[in-house]
Amino acid sequence: MVELFVSAFITFFVVIDPPGCAPIYASLTSAASAAQRRAMAIRAIVVSLAILLVFAMFGEKLLGALGISLDAFRVAGGIMLFLIALEMVFEKRQTRREDRAEKILETPEVEDVSVFPMALPMIAGPGSIATIMLLMARSNGFEETAVVLVAMTSVLLLTLVALLLAGPLMRILGAKIEAVITRLLGVLLAALATQFVVDGLKASFA
């Protein structure tokens, strides 16, 4: 169970990337008061948790209704996570997030950024949704399912802390240290994504 928790925690941490969300949130909420930033951070995490729980509980039924096998989803999800890992290693993911944040800032009528773009697509985006569905598909029994959900919730709580401490966190980490951490996590995610693809192909051709 400990190994499952560590594996799930690392996967969610890499995909959601709390340190990477912090500078984006700081830039999006620079004009907001401390109370407003706190409220939007909490709202973003609650919305993200709700979205991921829906896909955790009903994702498999949704795939069945669409005629998609779990093994096919494992392969597709693994490829998607691998592409995210490549973006992290070559520092393209953060650039894309920053471009999206700039577009939001250019729209003056947008004030509450908790749902868009923070909850969707930055926190509970395609990568996070694919991850929770893949991990839930690999879980056997109530205990393993609970471990995966606890790991996901733990990462979301860390993300909340990162959003609340976005300003000080960025000053402590600095751009260079954040870039190094992102690349290391990208390599880890690439390995985990490859394992998802291998598992899906093995089961498909067994």
Backbone as ProteinMPNN parsed JSONL, in Angstrom:
{"seq_chain_A": "MVELFVSAFITFFVVIDPPGCAPIYASLTSAASAAQRRAMAIRAIVVSLAILLVFAMFGEKLLGALGISLDAFRVAGGIMLFLIALEMVFEKRQTRREDRAEKILETPEVEDVSVFPMALPMIAGPGSIATIMLLMARSNGFEETAVVLVAMTSVLLLTLVALLLAGPLMRILGAKIEAVITRLLGVLLAALATQFVVDGLKASFA", "coords_chain_A": {"N_chain_A": [[0.823, -1.21, 0.0], [1.982, 1.183, 0.725], [3.829, 1.549, -1.332], [2.085, 1.868, -3.483], [0.798, 4.232, -2.732], [2.964, 6.041, -2.767], [3.728, 5.89, -5.474], [1.337, 6.776, -6.754], [1.101, 9.301, -5.589], [3.434, 10.632, -6.484], [2.962, 10.58, -9.231], [0.582, 12.136, -9.502], [1.576, 14.503, -8.391], [3.543, 15.256, -10.213], [2.038, 15.565, -12.572], [0.014, 17.461, -11.908], [1.605, 19.453, -10.818], [2.211, 21.436, -8.534], [4.243, 23.473, -7.781], [4.592, 24.651, -10.279], [2.109, 25.713, -10.828], [1.899, 27.776, -9.039], [3.357, 30.301, -9.748], [1.831, 31.102, -11.95], [-0.705, 31.459, -10.85], [-0.105, 33.515, -9.096], [0.45, 35.609, -10.868], [-1.993, 35.891, -12.151], [-3.655, 36.777, -10.145], [-2.675, 39.147, -9.212], [-3.815, 41.668, -8.896], [-5.751, 41.292, -7.03], [-7.15, 41.264, -3.684], [-5.782, 40.015, -0.545], [-7.689, 38.412, 0.754], [-9.399, 37.799, -1.384], [-7.658, 36.384, -3.062], [-7.157, 34.163, -1.449], [-9.742, 33.047, -1.254], [-10.262, 32.411, -3.952], [-8.258, 30.542, -4.429], [-8.968, 28.424, -2.722], [-11.479, 27.808, -3.816], [-10.717, 26.983, -6.386], [-9.351, 24.59, -5.842], [-11.376, 23.051, -4.658], [-13.219, 22.806, -6.767], [-11.589, 21.466, -8.611], [-11.127, 19.066, -7.21], [-13.739, 18.031, -7.143], [-14.221, 17.593, -9.888], [-12.241, 15.676, -10.534], [-12.975, 13.604, -8.81], [-15.432, 12.858, -9.885], [-14.643, 11.759, -12.367], [-13.066, 9.74, -11.346], [-14.905, 8.067, -10.087], [-16.867, 7.546, -12.04], [-15.622, 7.333, -14.463], [-14.844, 4.891, -15.682], [-17.311, 3.756, -16.376], [-18.142, 5.639, -18.195], [-16.276, 5.257, -20.223], [-17.015, 2.67, -20.964], [-19.583, 3.137, -21.977], [-18.911, 4.517, -24.241], [-17.689, 2.609, -25.673], [-14.985, 2.084, -25.315], [-12.112, 0.353, -24.381], [-10.5, -0.375, -21.221], [-7.819, -0.979, -21.458], [-7.126, 0.186, -23.895], [-7.49, 2.813, -23.151], [-5.499, 3.024, -21.246], [-3.193, 2.938, -22.842], [-3.59, 5.222, -24.484], [-3.799, 7.219, -22.498], [-1.279, 6.955, -21.304], [0.397, 7.766, -23.412], [-0.424, 10.415, -23.622], [0.395, 11.428, -21.119], [3.108, 11.048, -21.441], [3.718, 12.912, -23.42], [3.234, 15.246, -21.985], [5.302, 14.991, -20.166], [7.527, 15.305, -21.869], [7.184, 17.981, -22.568], [7.684, 19.133, -20.096], [10.375, 18.434, -19.625], [11.66, 19.794, -21.67], [10.954, 22.338, -21.08], [8.592, 23.454, -22.14], [6.034, 23.295, -21.204], [5.579, 25.086, -19.061], [5.879, 27.487, -20.415], [3.676, 27.4, -22.114], [1.607, 27.495, -20.237], [2.062, 30.025, -19.159], [1.563, 31.637, -21.387], [-1.159, 31.174, -21.664], [-2.056, 32.309, -19.31], [-1.41, 35.003, -19.758], [-3.207, 35.634, -21.783], [-5.589, 35.511, -20.383], [-5.198, 37.608, -18.594], [-5.299, 39.72, -20.35], [-7.929, 40.037, -20.766], [-10.097, 42.084, -19.456], [-12.59, 41.774, -18.17], [-12.587, 39.382, -16.883], [-12.419, 38.208, -13.704], [-12.632, 36.356, -11.562], [-10.586, 33.727, -11.346], [-10.675, 31.158, -10.515], [-12.164, 28.896, -11.428], [-11.758, 28.875, -14.252], [-8.716, 29.906, -15.525], [-7.652, 28.121, -13.617], [-8.772, 25.784, -12.128], [-9.777, 24.333, -14.322], [-8.008, 24.521, -17.286], [-5.727, 23.908, -15.783], [-5.259, 22.587, -13.26], [-7.156, 20.367, -12.859], [-6.879, 19.143, -15.455], [-6.623, 17.58, -18.77], [-4.443, 15.786, -18.401], [-4.489, 15.234, -15.614], [-7.036, 14.125, -15.353], [-6.792, 11.865, -17.011], [-4.842, 10.544, -15.54], [-6.09, 9.947, -13.017], [-8.095, 8.229, -13.882], [-6.606, 6.162, -15.028], [-5.138, 5.205, -12.793], [-7.215, 4.441, -11.09], [-8.298, 2.404, -12.601], [-6.326, 0.511, -12.362], [-6.474, -0.164, -9.743], [-7.306, -2.484, -7.207], [-9.959, -3.454, -5.329], [-11.338, -1.951, -2.293], [-9.405, -0.817, -0.564], [-7.08, -0.193, -2.105], [-8.218, 1.601, -3.894], [-8.955, 3.629, -2.121], [-6.419, 4.444, -1.267], [-5.337, 5.578, -3.61], [-7.112, 7.73, -3.963], [-6.594, 9.169, -1.626], [-3.937, 9.878, -2.082], [-4.26, 11.54, -4.329], [-5.846, 13.591, -3.189], [-4.046, 14.543, -1.3], [-2.07, 15.71, -2.905], [-3.588, 17.722, -4.067], [-4.106, 19.265, -1.81], [-1.507, 20.116, -1.257], [-1.171, 21.632, -3.515], [-2.998, 23.654, -2.991], [-1.725, 24.868, -0.815], [0.55, 25.777, -2.171], [-0.62, 27.648, -3.892], [-1.657, 29.489, -2.073], [0.672, 30.406, -0.947], [1.972, 31.533, -3.053], [3.406, 33.92, -3.875], [5.633, 34.295, -1.894], [6.742, 31.713, -2.241], [7.712, 31.689, -4.861], [9.733, 33.551, -4.647], [11.491, 32.241, -2.961], [12.164, 29.795, -4.288], [12.985, 30.556, -6.951], [13.657, 31.066, -10.451], [15.565, 29.378, -11.729], [15.996, 27.14, -10.032], [13.407, 26.126, -9.96], [13.139, 25.363, -12.638], [14.996, 23.251, -12.83], [13.883, 21.367, -11.036], [11.452, 20.889, -12.345], [12.315, 19.649, -14.714], [13.499, 17.291, -13.723], [11.271, 16.035, -12.562], [9.839, 15.693, -14.88], [11.263, 13.703, -16.247], [10.787, 11.556, -14.509], [7.992, 11.332, -14.792], [7.859, 10.593, -17.481], [8.887, 7.998, -17.408], [6.926, 6.711, -15.818], [4.698, 7.083, -17.476], [5.447, 5.561, -19.686], [5.336, 3.05, -18.546], [2.571, 2.779, -18.155], [1.735, 2.588, -20.84], [3.048, 0.238, -21.653], [1.809, -1.65, -19.925], [-0.843, -1.461, -20.869], [-0.556, -2.354, -23.551], [0.417, -4.946, -23.144], [-1.797, -6.174, -21.865], [-3.689, -5.908, -23.881], [-2.769, -7.522, -25.964], [-2.563, -9.945, -24.809]], "CA_chain_A": [[0.0, 0.0, 0.0], [2.877, 2.342, 0.771], [4.365, 1.719, -2.685], [1.003, 2.398, -4.317], [0.6, 5.639, -2.365], [4.107, 6.824, -3.252], [3.632, 5.945, -6.932], [0.213, 7.637, -7.118], [1.408, 10.662, -5.152], [4.426, 11.207, -7.404], [2.321, 10.784, -10.536], [-0.291, 13.315, -9.403], [2.391, 15.691, -8.128], [4.204, 15.637, -11.456], [1.047, 15.999, -13.562], [-0.625, 18.711, -11.461], [2.728, 20.391, -10.713], [1.916, 22.576, -7.651], [5.174, 24.606, -7.907], [4.388, 25.305, -11.563], [0.841, 26.462, -10.795], [2.029, 28.93, -8.143], [3.632, 31.586, -10.399], [0.706, 31.465, -12.818], [-1.757, 31.983, -9.983], [0.357, 34.807, -8.575], [0.308, 36.633, -11.909], [-3.412, 36.074, -12.456], [-4.36, 37.407, -9.02], [-1.839, 40.232, -8.693], [-4.625, 42.837, -8.559], [-6.753, 40.916, -6.034], [-6.763, 41.394, -2.279], [-5.365, 38.756, 0.075], [-8.896, 37.615, 0.993], [-9.873, 37.316, -2.676], [-6.728, 35.348, -3.534], [-7.387, 32.979, -0.633], [-11.034, 32.474, -1.632], [-10.151, 31.825, -5.287], [-7.411, 29.356, -4.322], [-9.782, 27.355, -2.128], [-12.505, 27.445, -4.793], [-10.068, 26.248, -7.476], [-9.049, 23.23, -5.378], [-12.649, 22.342, -4.455], [-13.742, 22.476, -8.102], [-10.7, 20.441, -9.175], [-11.402, 17.822, -6.498], [-15.037, 17.535, -7.604], [-14.062, 17.092, -11.259], [-11.445, 14.449, -10.524], [-13.76, 12.55, -8.157], [-16.441, 12.4, -10.85], [-13.984, 10.86, -13.315], [-12.596, 8.572, -10.604], [-16.035, 7.191, -9.779], [-17.709, 7.202, -13.2], [-14.831, 7.326, -15.691], [-14.871, 3.574, -16.307], [-18.629, 3.594, -16.991], [-18.159, 6.511, -19.358], [-15.532, 4.571, -21.278], [-17.836, 1.559, -21.432], [-20.669, 3.677, -22.798], [-18.326, 4.95, -25.517], [-17.103, 1.447, -26.332], [-13.522, 2.159, -25.209], [-11.619, -0.561, -23.356], [-9.565, 0.209, -20.259], [-6.461, -1.144, -21.973], [-6.925, 1.232, -24.906], [-7.358, 4.081, -22.437], [-4.18, 3.025, -20.627], [-2.217, 3.302, -23.872], [-3.818, 6.624, -24.863], [-3.447, 8.051, -21.352], [0.168, 6.913, -21.15], [0.98, 8.618, -24.454], [-0.711, 11.802, -23.251], [1.281, 11.787, -20.007], [4.467, 11.111, -21.963], [3.844, 14.195, -24.108], [3.361, 16.242, -20.924], [6.654, 14.835, -19.632], [8.448, 15.925, -22.822], [7.046, 19.427, -22.424], [8.339, 19.515, -18.845], [11.824, 18.29, -19.779], [12.156, 20.829, -22.583], [10.445, 23.615, -20.563], [7.537, 24.001, -22.986], [4.763, 23.296, -20.48], [5.449, 26.328, -18.313], [5.677, 28.551, -21.391], [2.283, 27.325, -22.568], [0.774, 27.978, -19.14], [2.243, 31.471, -19.05], [0.85, 32.242, -22.519], [-2.589, 31.116, -21.351], [-2.295, 33.295, -18.251], [-1.361, 36.334, -20.371], [-4.463, 35.84, -22.507], [-6.614, 35.794, -19.375], [-4.943, 38.944, -18.067], [-5.66, 40.693, -21.372], [-9.385, 40.15, -20.791], [-10.352, 42.789, -18.205], [-13.822, 41.404, -17.478], [-12.355, 38.15, -16.138], [-11.898, 38.509, -12.374], [-12.495, 35.123, -10.795], [-9.837, 32.763, -12.155], [-10.654, 29.898, -9.782], [-12.659, 27.805, -12.27], [-10.956, 28.946, -15.473], [-8.082, 28.676, -16.01], [-6.956, 27.372, -12.585], [-9.309, 24.425, -11.969], [-9.74, 23.809, -15.69], [-7.42, 23.174, -17.421], [-4.391, 23.818, -15.186], [-5.161, 21.587, -12.188], [-7.913, 19.182, -13.284], [-6.84, 19.13, -16.907], [-6.628, 16.248, -19.404], [-3.455, 14.908, -17.793], [-4.967, 14.813, -14.294], [-8.183, 13.243, -15.567], [-6.261, 10.591, -17.503], [-4.11, 9.9, -14.444], [-6.993, 9.358, -12.027], [-8.789, 7.096, -14.485], [-5.639, 5.073, -15.169], [-4.828, 4.643, -11.479], [-8.41, 3.762, -10.589], [-8.447, 1.168, -13.366], [-5.33, -0.44, -11.87], [-6.711, -0.427, -8.315], [-8.133, -3.654, -6.907], [-10.549, -3.418, -4.005], [-11.599, -0.664, -1.64], [-8.205, -0.257, 0.051], [-6.23, 0.425, -3.129], [-8.952, 2.764, -4.39], [-8.841, 4.67, -1.099], [-5.038, 4.934, -1.272], [-5.199, 6.461, -4.776], [-7.86, 8.962, -3.7], [-5.861, 9.918, -0.594], [-2.763, 10.459, -2.745], [-4.744, 12.652, -5.145], [-6.267, 14.66, -2.292], [-2.836, 15.099, -0.683], [-1.435, 16.595, -3.881], [-4.438, 18.901, -4.2], [-3.862, 20.098, -0.623], [-0.212, 20.756, -1.475], [-1.401, 22.665, -4.526], [-3.645, 24.767, -2.291], [-0.67, 25.558, -0.057], [1.387, 26.48, -3.145], [-1.354, 28.819, -4.387], [-1.756, 30.464, -0.988], [2.005, 30.945, -0.69], [2.552, 31.694, -4.388], [4.399, 34.988, -3.914], [6.852, 33.918, -1.154], [7.317, 30.485, -2.79], [8.478, 32.031, -6.052], [10.947, 34.252, -4.232], [12.387, 31.258, -2.348], [12.634, 28.837, -5.288], [13.701, 31.178, -8.049], [13.359, 30.478, -11.76], [16.501, 28.318, -12.101], [15.718, 25.944, -9.234], [12.127, 25.593, -10.426], [13.372, 24.713, -13.934], [15.678, 21.985, -12.572], [12.903, 20.458, -10.435], [10.484, 20.537, -13.378], [12.919, 18.689, -15.641], [13.651, 16.009, -13.033], [9.943, 15.445, -12.461], [9.444, 15.31, -16.231], [11.878, 12.403, -16.525], [10.024, 10.577, -13.723], [6.684, 11.149, -15.409], [8.056, 9.865, -18.736], [9.025, 6.58, -17.064], [5.622, 6.227, -15.38], [3.829, 7.05, -18.65], [5.868, 4.409, -20.488], [4.819, 1.856, -17.87], [1.149, 2.706, -18.475], [1.605, 2.111, -22.22], [3.466, -1.167, -21.659], [0.747, -2.432, -19.295], [-1.988, -1.491, -21.769], [-0.239, -3.193, -24.715], [0.489, -6.341, -22.67], [-3.151, -6.671, -21.632], [-4.416, -5.935, -25.157], [-2.311, -8.616, -26.813], [-2.401, -11.173, -24.011]], "C_chain_A": [[0.861, 1.267, 0.0], [3.437, 2.626, -0.615], [3.319, 2.321, -3.613], [0.79, 3.876, -4.017], [1.724, 6.499, -2.922], [4.038, 6.989, -4.762], [2.525, 6.893, -7.383], [0.498, 9.093, -6.759], [2.372, 11.337, -6.116], [3.792, 11.502, -8.757], [1.438, 12.025, -10.518], [0.522, 14.592, -9.206], [3.039, 16.195, -9.41], [3.2, 16.205, -12.462], [0.421, 17.334, -13.17], [0.416, 19.812, -11.299], [2.403, 21.615, -9.854], [2.911, 23.734, -7.747], [5.0, 25.364, -9.219], [3.114, 26.124, -11.611], [0.982, 27.766, -10.008], [2.334, 30.243, -8.862], [2.514, 32.049, -11.312], [-0.407, 32.082, -11.98], [-1.377, 33.352, -9.441], [0.166, 35.912, -9.605], [-1.157, 36.926, -12.215], [-4.141, 36.865, -11.373], [-3.579, 38.574, -8.424], [-2.654, 41.447, -8.251], [-5.657, 42.553, -7.475], [-6.22, 41.126, -4.625], [-6.377, 40.029, -1.724], [-6.558, 37.832, 0.309], [-9.424, 37.03, -0.309], [-8.975, 36.214, -3.218], [-6.942, 34.05, -2.771], [-8.676, 32.276, -1.04], [-10.95, 31.787, -2.993], [-9.297, 30.559, -5.265], [-8.202, 28.174, -3.778], [-10.831, 26.861, -3.125], [-11.91, 26.623, -5.933], [-9.799, 24.801, -7.083], [-10.333, 22.42, -5.197], [-13.238, 21.911, -5.797], [-12.906, 21.367, -8.742], [-10.966, 19.081, -8.533], [-12.713, 17.208, -6.976], [-14.925, 16.924, -8.998], [-13.334, 15.754, -11.267], [-12.183, 13.297, -9.849], [-14.827, 11.989, -9.089], [-15.816, 11.413, -11.835], [-13.436, 9.618, -12.623], [-13.717, 7.562, -10.391], [-16.755, 6.678, -11.031], [-16.942, 7.146, -14.516], [-14.9, 6.002, -16.436], [-16.211, 3.325, -17.004], [-18.751, 4.454, -18.246], [-17.422, 5.87, -20.527], [-16.34, 3.425, -21.86], [-18.957, 2.019, -22.331], [-20.172, 4.106, -24.173], [-17.682, 3.797, -26.282], [-15.584, 1.444, -26.316], [-13.062, 1.232, -24.087], [-10.643, 0.165, -22.425], [-8.123, 0.109, -20.755], [-6.143, -0.099, -23.035], [-6.735, 2.588, -24.23], [-6.003, 4.17, -21.744], [-3.114, 3.48, -21.634], [-2.353, 4.778, -24.235], [-3.41, 7.571, -23.729], [-1.95, 8.1, -21.124], [0.877, 7.79, -22.171], [0.775, 10.089, -24.114], [0.22, 12.272, -22.131], [2.735, 11.896, -20.473], [4.719, 12.433, -22.685], [3.989, 15.337, -23.097], [4.775, 16.202, -20.347], [7.681, 15.484, -20.56], [8.399, 17.444, -22.716], [7.765, 19.92, -21.167], [9.856, 19.483, -18.982], [12.398, 19.417, -20.632], [11.548, 22.201, -22.279], [9.405, 24.257, -21.474], [6.219, 24.127, -22.238], [4.542, 24.609, -19.749], [5.216, 27.508, -19.256], [4.238, 28.582, -21.869], [1.339, 27.851, -21.495], [0.861, 29.5, -19.008], [1.537, 32.209, -20.177], [-0.642, 32.278, -22.253], [-2.943, 32.162, -20.288], [-2.307, 34.708, -18.819], [-2.652, 36.641, -21.116], [-5.598, 36.17, -21.545], [-6.443, 37.214, -18.844], [-5.338, 40.035, -19.055], [-7.165, 40.892, -21.467], [-9.835, 40.784, -19.477], [-11.595, 42.335, -17.457], [-13.67, 40.123, -16.656], [-11.719, 38.49, -14.797], [-11.644, 37.243, -11.572], [-11.829, 34.064, -11.67], [-9.842, 31.373, -11.517], [-11.088, 28.717, -10.653], [-11.857, 27.736, -13.563], [-9.993, 30.118, -15.361], [-7.472, 27.79, -14.916], [-7.467, 25.935, -12.441], [-9.258, 23.683, -13.303], [-9.073, 24.844, -16.576], [-6.113, 22.975, -16.649], [-4.265, 22.726, -14.128], [-5.868, 20.29, -12.592], [-8.018, 19.169, -14.801], [-6.847, 17.718, -17.464], [-5.636, 15.278, -18.762], [-3.902, 14.37, -16.45], [-6.133, 13.831, -14.419], [-7.727, 11.876, -16.055], [-5.571, 9.827, -16.381], [-5.048, 9.236, -13.45], [-7.727, 8.159, -12.596], [-7.857, 5.905, -14.649], [-5.363, 4.4, -13.832], [-6.022, 3.911, -10.877], [-8.623, 2.436, -11.302], [-7.484, 0.09, -12.875], [-5.557, -0.835, -10.417], [-7.655, -1.614, -8.143], [-8.652, -3.563, -5.476], [-10.627, -2.026, -3.418], [-10.322, -0.013, -1.125], [-7.328, 0.448, -0.971], [-6.901, 1.664, -3.711], [-8.82, 3.932, -3.421], [-7.446, 5.274, -1.088], [-4.825, 5.914, -2.425], [-5.904, 7.79, -4.528], [-7.181, 9.819, -2.638], [-4.628, 10.586, -1.2], [-3.163, 11.665, -3.583], [-5.119, 13.845, -4.275], [-5.063, 15.331, -1.637], [-2.141, 16.077, -1.627], [-2.261, 17.859, -4.081], [-4.266, 19.837, -3.0], [-2.518, 20.811, -0.731], [-0.331, 21.875, -2.514], [-2.059, 23.885, -3.908], [-2.612, 25.577, -1.504], [0.206, 26.373, -1.01], [0.702, 27.732, -3.664], [-1.421, 29.907, -3.317], [-0.41, 31.141, -0.712], [2.735, 31.262, -1.994], [3.67, 32.731, -4.421], [5.693, 34.625, -3.2], [7.55, 32.69, -1.741], [8.185, 30.781, -4.001], [9.777, 32.743, -5.696], [11.964, 33.277, -3.653], [13.007, 30.341, -3.404], [13.508, 29.498, -6.342], [13.471, 30.422, -9.337], [14.263, 29.293, -12.085], [16.223, 27.023, -11.337], [14.411, 25.299, -9.679], [12.301, 24.847, -11.747], [14.031, 23.351, -13.751], [14.702, 20.951, -12.016], [11.921, 19.973, -11.486], [11.046, 19.493, -14.328], [13.092, 17.314, -14.995], [12.311, 15.288, -12.913], [9.443, 14.99, -13.825], [10.011, 13.956, -16.613], [11.133, 11.296, -15.783], [8.683, 10.278, -14.373], [6.801, 10.371, -16.711], [8.156, 8.363, -18.478], [7.689, 5.977, -16.641], [4.659, 6.107, -16.565], [4.161, 5.848, -19.531], [5.338, 3.119, -19.881], [3.327, 1.683, -18.138], [0.94, 2.125, -19.877], [1.958, 0.633, -22.307], [2.384, -2.06, -21.067], [-0.463, -2.568, -20.213], [-1.756, -2.4, -22.962], [-0.18, -4.66, -24.309], [-0.9, -6.927, -22.516], [-3.929, -6.8, -22.945], [-4.06, -7.142, -25.999], [-2.094, -9.919, -26.057], [-3.293, -12.265, -24.587]], "O_chain_A": [[0.526, 2.271, -0.627], [3.517, 3.779, -1.038], [3.631, 3.184, -4.434], [0.621, 4.681, -4.933], [1.472, 7.565, -3.486], [4.26, 8.083, -5.282], [2.73, 7.714, -8.278], [0.179, 10.004, -7.523], [2.156, 12.48, -6.52], [4.052, 12.544, -9.359], [1.53, 12.869, -11.41], [0.203, 15.634, -9.779], [3.082, 17.398, -9.668], [3.477, 17.204, -13.125], [0.309, 18.237, -13.999], [0.145, 20.973, -11.605], [2.325, 22.725, -10.381], [2.481, 24.887, -7.792], [5.23, 26.572, -9.276], [3.032, 27.112, -12.34], [0.277, 28.739, -10.274], [1.639, 31.23, -8.619], [2.27, 33.248, -11.441], [-0.983, 33.103, -12.355], [-2.22, 34.243, -9.337], [-0.233, 37.024, -9.26], [-1.523, 38.066, -12.502], [-5.13, 37.543, -11.654], [-3.794, 38.947, -7.271], [-2.247, 42.174, -7.345], [-6.364, 43.462, -7.041], [-5.01, 41.163, -4.398], [-6.617, 39.005, -2.363], [-6.466, 36.624, 0.093], [-9.854, 35.877, -0.335], [-9.461, 35.227, -3.769], [-6.916, 32.967, -3.355], [-8.706, 31.051, -1.16], [-11.503, 30.702, -3.174], [-9.578, 29.609, -5.996], [-8.12, 27.064, -4.303], [-11.048, 25.657, -3.266], [-12.533, 25.668, -6.397], [-9.991, 23.889, -7.887], [-10.377, 21.239, -5.541], [-13.7, 20.779, -5.942], [-13.451, 20.44, -9.342], [-11.024, 18.064, -9.225], [-12.79, 15.999, -7.191], [-15.478, 15.854, -9.255], [-13.764, 14.81, -11.931], [-12.041, 12.145, -10.258], [-15.094, 10.787, -9.084], [-16.386, 10.356, -12.108], [-13.348, 8.556, -13.239], [-13.507, 6.354, -10.501], [-17.196, 5.53, -11.079], [-17.54, 6.935, -15.571], [-15.0, 5.975, -17.663], [-16.248, 2.753, -18.093], [-19.377, 4.057, -19.228], [-17.875, 5.927, -21.67], [-16.364, 3.217, -23.073], [-19.259, 1.374, -23.335], [-20.918, 4.063, -25.152], [-17.189, 3.979, -27.396], [-14.956, 0.865, -27.203], [-13.565, 1.316, -22.967], [-10.045, 1.176, -22.792], [-7.309, 0.997, -20.506], [-5.036, 0.438, -23.077], [-5.929, 3.407, -24.672], [-5.417, 5.249, -21.657], [-2.251, 4.298, -21.317], [-1.36, 5.503, -24.288], [-2.762, 8.591, -23.963], [-1.402, 9.15, -20.791], [1.843, 8.477, -21.841], [1.677, 10.908, -24.291], [0.765, 13.375, -22.188], [3.497, 12.722, -19.971], [5.802, 13.008, -22.576], [4.759, 16.274, -23.311], [5.373, 17.243, -20.072], [8.607, 16.144, -20.089], [9.43, 18.114, -22.767], [8.378, 20.988, -21.171], [10.546, 20.388, -18.514], [13.482, 19.929, -20.355], [11.613, 23.113, -23.103], [9.345, 25.483, -21.57], [5.38, 24.958, -22.585], [3.454, 25.182, -19.806], [4.45, 28.419, -18.94], [3.646, 29.651, -22.015], [0.385, 28.568, -21.798], [-0.144, 30.172, -18.776], [0.974, 33.282, -19.961], [-1.318, 33.259, -22.563], [-3.987, 32.81, -20.358], [-3.127, 35.53, -18.409], [-3.137, 37.773, -21.089], [-6.458, 36.997, -21.844], [-7.423, 37.937, -18.664], [-5.674, 41.148, -18.651], [-7.634, 41.798, -22.156], [-9.945, 40.082, -18.472], [-11.665, 42.486, -16.237], [-14.525, 39.813, -15.827], [-10.601, 39.004, -14.755], [-10.58, 37.073, -10.978], [-12.433, 33.566, -12.62], [-9.085, 30.5, -11.942], [-10.459, 27.659, -10.623], [-11.34, 26.681, -13.93], [-10.436, 31.241, -15.117], [-6.829, 26.793, -15.244], [-6.706, 24.982, -12.608], [-8.763, 22.559, -13.391], [-9.546, 25.98, -16.616], [-5.448, 21.958, -16.844], [-3.264, 22.009, -14.102], [-5.238, 19.235, -12.657], [-9.116, 19.182, -15.359], [-7.053, 16.758, -16.721], [-5.937, 14.096, -18.593], [-3.721, 13.187, -16.164], [-6.21, 12.84, -13.691], [-8.209, 10.848, -15.579], [-5.701, 8.607, -16.282], [-4.833, 8.084, -13.073], [-7.961, 7.18, -11.889], [-8.265, 4.763, -14.435], [-5.355, 3.173, -13.74], [-5.857, 2.878, -10.228], [-9.07, 1.461, -10.698], [-7.783, -1.101, -12.959], [-4.899, -1.746, -9.914], [-8.664, -1.732, -8.838], [-7.872, -3.593, -4.524], [-10.074, -1.063, -3.95], [-10.16, 1.203, -1.232], [-6.879, 1.569, -0.731], [-6.236, 2.662, -3.99], [-8.604, 5.073, -3.83], [-7.297, 6.484, -0.918], [-4.204, 6.961, -2.243], [-5.365, 8.851, -4.841], [-7.187, 11.046, -2.728], [-4.313, 11.729, -0.87], [-2.489, 12.694, -3.556], [-4.756, 14.98, -4.583], [-5.057, 16.546, -1.441], [-1.681, 17.138, -1.206], [-1.707, 18.946, -4.245], [-4.28, 21.058, -3.155], [-2.396, 21.973, -0.344], [0.316, 22.916, -2.408], [-1.725, 25.019, -4.253], [-2.623, 26.808, -1.526], [0.565, 27.512, -0.711], [1.348, 28.761, -3.858], [-1.263, 31.092, -3.611], [-0.36, 32.299, -0.297], [3.965, 31.26, -2.039], [4.756, 32.46, -4.932], [6.756, 34.641, -3.821], [8.778, 32.612, -1.751], [9.261, 30.204, -4.159], [10.796, 32.561, -6.361], [13.168, 33.46, -3.83], [14.22, 30.132, -3.418], [14.63, 29.06, -6.597], [13.121, 29.242, -9.306], [13.799, 28.304, -12.653], [16.215, 25.94, -11.922], [14.314, 24.075, -9.765], [11.677, 23.807, -11.954], [13.672, 22.394, -14.438], [14.686, 19.803, -12.46], [11.586, 18.789, -11.528], [10.344, 18.557, -14.71], [12.863, 16.29, -15.64], [12.226, 14.08, -13.135], [8.704, 14.01, -13.919], [9.323, 13.146, -17.235], [10.875, 10.231, -16.343], [8.283, 9.12, -14.492], [5.925, 9.563, -17.02], [7.593, 7.556, -19.217], [7.35, 4.867, -17.05], [3.895, 5.146, -16.651], [3.262, 5.194, -20.061], [4.939, 2.203, -20.601], [2.863, 0.559, -18.33], [0.073, 1.274, -20.078], [1.254, -0.139, -22.957], [2.069, -3.109, -21.63], [-1.043, -3.647, -20.33], [-2.655, -3.144, -23.354], [-0.667, -5.526, -25.036], [-1.166, -8.039, -22.973], [-4.742, -7.712, -23.093], [-4.916, -7.723, -26.665], [-1.519, -10.871, -26.585], [-3.314, -13.381, -24.069]]}, "name": "protein", "num_of_chains": 1, "seq": "MVELFVSAFITFFVVIDPPGCAPIYASLTSAASAAQRRAMAIRAIVVSLAILLVFAMFGEKLLGALGISLDAFRVAGGIMLFLIALEMVFEKRQTRREDRAEKILETPEVEDVSVFPMALPMIAGPGSIATIMLLMARSNGFEETAVVLVAMTSVLLLTLVALLLAGPLMRILGAKIEAVITRLLGVLLAALATQFVVDGLKASFA"}
